[in-house]
Short mmCIF file of C-alpha atoms in Angstrom, two decimals:
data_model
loop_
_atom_site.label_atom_id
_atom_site.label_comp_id
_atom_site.label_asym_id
_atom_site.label_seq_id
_atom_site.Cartn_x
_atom_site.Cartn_y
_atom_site.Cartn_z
CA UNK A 17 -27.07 -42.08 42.54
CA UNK A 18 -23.67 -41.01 44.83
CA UNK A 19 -20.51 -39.42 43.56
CA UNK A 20 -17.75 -41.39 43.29
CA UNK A 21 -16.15 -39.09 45.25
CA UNK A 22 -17.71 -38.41 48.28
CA UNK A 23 -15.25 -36.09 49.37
CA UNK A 24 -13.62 -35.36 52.93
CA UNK A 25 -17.42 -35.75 54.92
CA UNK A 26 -16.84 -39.51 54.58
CA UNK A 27 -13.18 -39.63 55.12
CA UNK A 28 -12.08 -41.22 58.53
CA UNK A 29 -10.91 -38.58 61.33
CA UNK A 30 -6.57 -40.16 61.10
CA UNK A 31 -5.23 -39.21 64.75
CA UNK A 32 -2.10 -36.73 64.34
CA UNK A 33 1.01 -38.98 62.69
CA UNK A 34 3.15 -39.81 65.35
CA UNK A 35 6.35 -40.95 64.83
CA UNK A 36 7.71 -43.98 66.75
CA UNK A 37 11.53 -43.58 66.09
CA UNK A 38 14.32 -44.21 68.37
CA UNK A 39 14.86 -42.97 72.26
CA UNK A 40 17.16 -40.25 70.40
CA UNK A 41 14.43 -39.03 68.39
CA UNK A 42 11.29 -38.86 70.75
CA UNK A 43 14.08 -36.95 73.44
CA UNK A 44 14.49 -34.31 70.47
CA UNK A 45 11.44 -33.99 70.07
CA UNK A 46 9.86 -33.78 72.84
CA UNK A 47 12.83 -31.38 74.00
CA UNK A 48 12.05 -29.22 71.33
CA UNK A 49 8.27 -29.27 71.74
CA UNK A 50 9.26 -28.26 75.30
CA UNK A 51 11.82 -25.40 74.88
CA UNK A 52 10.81 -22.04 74.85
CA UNK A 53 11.05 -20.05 71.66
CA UNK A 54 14.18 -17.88 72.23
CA UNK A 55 16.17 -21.18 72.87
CA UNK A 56 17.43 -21.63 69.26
CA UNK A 57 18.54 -17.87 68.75
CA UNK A 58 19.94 -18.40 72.29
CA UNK A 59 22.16 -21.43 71.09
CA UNK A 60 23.23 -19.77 67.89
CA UNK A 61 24.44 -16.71 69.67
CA UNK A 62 26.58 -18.96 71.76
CA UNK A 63 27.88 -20.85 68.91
CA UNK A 64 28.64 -17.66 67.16
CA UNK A 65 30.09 -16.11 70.43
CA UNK A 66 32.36 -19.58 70.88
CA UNK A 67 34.02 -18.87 67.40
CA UNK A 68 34.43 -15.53 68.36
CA UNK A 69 36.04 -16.16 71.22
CA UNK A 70 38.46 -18.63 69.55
CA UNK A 71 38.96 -16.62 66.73
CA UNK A 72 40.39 -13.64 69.75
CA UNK A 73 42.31 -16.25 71.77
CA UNK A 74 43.99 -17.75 68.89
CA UNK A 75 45.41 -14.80 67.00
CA UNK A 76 45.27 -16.33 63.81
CA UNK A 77 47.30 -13.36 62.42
CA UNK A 78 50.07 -13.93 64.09
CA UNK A 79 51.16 -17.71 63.70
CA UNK A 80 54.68 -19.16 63.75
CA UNK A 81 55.99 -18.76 60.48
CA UNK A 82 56.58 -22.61 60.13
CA UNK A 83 53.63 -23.75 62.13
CA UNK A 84 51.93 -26.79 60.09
CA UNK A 85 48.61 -25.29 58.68
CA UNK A 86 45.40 -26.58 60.50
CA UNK A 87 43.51 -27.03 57.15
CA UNK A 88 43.66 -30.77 56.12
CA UNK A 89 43.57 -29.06 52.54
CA UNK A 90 46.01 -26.96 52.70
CA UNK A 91 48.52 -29.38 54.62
CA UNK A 92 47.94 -32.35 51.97
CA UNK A 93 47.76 -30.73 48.70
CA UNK A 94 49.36 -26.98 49.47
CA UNK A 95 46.38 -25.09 48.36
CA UNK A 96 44.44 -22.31 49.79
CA UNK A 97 40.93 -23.57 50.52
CA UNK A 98 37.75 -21.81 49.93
CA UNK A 99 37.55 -20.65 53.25
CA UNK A 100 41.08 -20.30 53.44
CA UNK A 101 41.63 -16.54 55.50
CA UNK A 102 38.55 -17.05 56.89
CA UNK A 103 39.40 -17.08 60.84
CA UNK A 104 42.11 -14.60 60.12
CA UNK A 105 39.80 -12.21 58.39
CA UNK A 106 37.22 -12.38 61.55
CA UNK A 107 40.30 -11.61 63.37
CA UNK A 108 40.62 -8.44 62.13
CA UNK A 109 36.89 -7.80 61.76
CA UNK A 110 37.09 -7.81 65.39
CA UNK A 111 39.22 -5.82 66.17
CA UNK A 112 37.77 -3.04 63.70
CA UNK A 113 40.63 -3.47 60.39
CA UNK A 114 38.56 -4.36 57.76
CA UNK A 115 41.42 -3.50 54.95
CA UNK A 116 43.49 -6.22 56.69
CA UNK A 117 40.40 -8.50 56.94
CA UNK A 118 39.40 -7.94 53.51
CA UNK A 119 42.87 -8.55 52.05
CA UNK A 120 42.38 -12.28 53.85
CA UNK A 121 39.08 -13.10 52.77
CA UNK A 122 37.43 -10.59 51.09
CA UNK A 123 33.92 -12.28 49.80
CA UNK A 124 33.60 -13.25 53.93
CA UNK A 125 34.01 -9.32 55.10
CA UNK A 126 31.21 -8.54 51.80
CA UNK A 127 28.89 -11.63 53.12
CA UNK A 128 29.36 -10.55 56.64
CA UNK A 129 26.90 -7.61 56.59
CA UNK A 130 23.99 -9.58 55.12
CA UNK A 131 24.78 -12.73 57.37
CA UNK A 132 24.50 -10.62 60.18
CA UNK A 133 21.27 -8.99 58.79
CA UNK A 134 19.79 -12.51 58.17
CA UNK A 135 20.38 -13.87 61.37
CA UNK A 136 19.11 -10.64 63.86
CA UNK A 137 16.10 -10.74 61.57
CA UNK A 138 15.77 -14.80 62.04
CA UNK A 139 16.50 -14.38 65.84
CA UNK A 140 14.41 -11.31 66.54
CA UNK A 141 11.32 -12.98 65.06
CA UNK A 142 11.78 -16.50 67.18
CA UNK A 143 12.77 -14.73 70.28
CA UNK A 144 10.70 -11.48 70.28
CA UNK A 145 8.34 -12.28 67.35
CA UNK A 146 9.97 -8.99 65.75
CA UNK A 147 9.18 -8.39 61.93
CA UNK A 148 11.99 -6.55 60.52
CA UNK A 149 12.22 -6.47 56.70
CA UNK A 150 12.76 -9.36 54.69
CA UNK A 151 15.98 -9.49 53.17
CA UNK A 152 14.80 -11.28 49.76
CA UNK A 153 18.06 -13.25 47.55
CA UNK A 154 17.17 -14.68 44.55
CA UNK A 155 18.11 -17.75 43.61
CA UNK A 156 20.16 -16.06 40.79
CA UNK A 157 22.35 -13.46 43.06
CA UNK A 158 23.16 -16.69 45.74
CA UNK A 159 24.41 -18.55 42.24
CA UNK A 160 26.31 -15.67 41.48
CA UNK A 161 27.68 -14.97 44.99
CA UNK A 162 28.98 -19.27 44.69
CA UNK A 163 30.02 -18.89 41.80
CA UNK A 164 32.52 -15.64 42.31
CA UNK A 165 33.57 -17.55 45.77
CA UNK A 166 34.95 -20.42 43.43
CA UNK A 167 36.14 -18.24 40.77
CA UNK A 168 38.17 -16.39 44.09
CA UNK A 169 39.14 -19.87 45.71
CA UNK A 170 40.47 -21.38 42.07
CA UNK A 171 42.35 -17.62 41.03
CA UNK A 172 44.22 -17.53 44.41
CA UNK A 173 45.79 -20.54 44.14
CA UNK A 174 47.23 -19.18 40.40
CA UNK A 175 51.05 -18.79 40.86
CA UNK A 176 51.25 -15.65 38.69
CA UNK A 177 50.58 -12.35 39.30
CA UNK A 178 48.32 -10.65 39.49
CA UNK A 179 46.95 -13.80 41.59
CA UNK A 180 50.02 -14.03 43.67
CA UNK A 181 48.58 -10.98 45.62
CA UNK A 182 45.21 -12.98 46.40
CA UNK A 183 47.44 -15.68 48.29
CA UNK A 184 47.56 -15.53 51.95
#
């Protein structure tokens, strides 16, 4: 008498799912089925070096008194955003102040180190198939790291001190 089950020996040999889709889609794919391994590291280093670069040309630190902020935020409602000091704060990264950066965007000069961290280790292992140390977050310390960005982005828009000094 035969199983009911008469497990993957009988089961049909299904050809490798291939998915129609659009022109868009098979292009995409087949571009990235055809791009060598160091192109995504490649195109995040040139997205990174493109804000950079605009961050430098810009000089963020030094804006016209009564320029019209570029935030949509801030320009509709008056509040500092969560990212609010953010390009500023690179500014000054860059150019090696990092009490000046901090006192723009403090939690984005802490995160910076362990961004930077995360992405050489991502990058080394598609380009060069390096293995450098996993940096392991837990669920619990990214929570915490949101959840002290949104207690910083809701206490610098306070209008009393000691929050007044968290305004930029």
């Amino acid at each position: 008498m035969g199983s009911p089950n008469p497990g993957p020996a009988a089961w049909p040999m299904v050809p490798k799912f291939e998915h129609p889709g659009d022109r868009l889609t098979r292009f995409v794919l087949r571009v990235h089925a055809r791009s060598p391994r160091w192109a995504g590291p490649l195109a995040a280093v040139g997205c990174v070096g493109l804000g950079m670069g605009y961050a430098l040309l810009s000089n963020p630190a030094h804006a016209d008194p009564d320029a019209a902020p570029t935030c949509l935020l801030k320009l509709t409602t008056g509040l500092d955003c969560p990212g609010c000091g953010g390009t500023r704060a690179l500014w000054y990264v860059l150019h090696a102040d990092l009490p000046a950066a901090a006192r723009h965007h403090f939690l984005f000069v802490f995160a910076l180190p362990f961004l930077a961290y995360l992405f050489v280790a991502w990058a080394g292992n598609q380009a060069f198939g390096w293995r450098l140390p996993e940096l392991r977050i837990s669920s619990k310390v990214i929570v915490g790291f949101l959840g002290a960005w949104l207690a910083f982005s809701v206490l610098r828009n306070l209008p009393w001190a000691p929050f007044t000094s968290l305004y930029v």
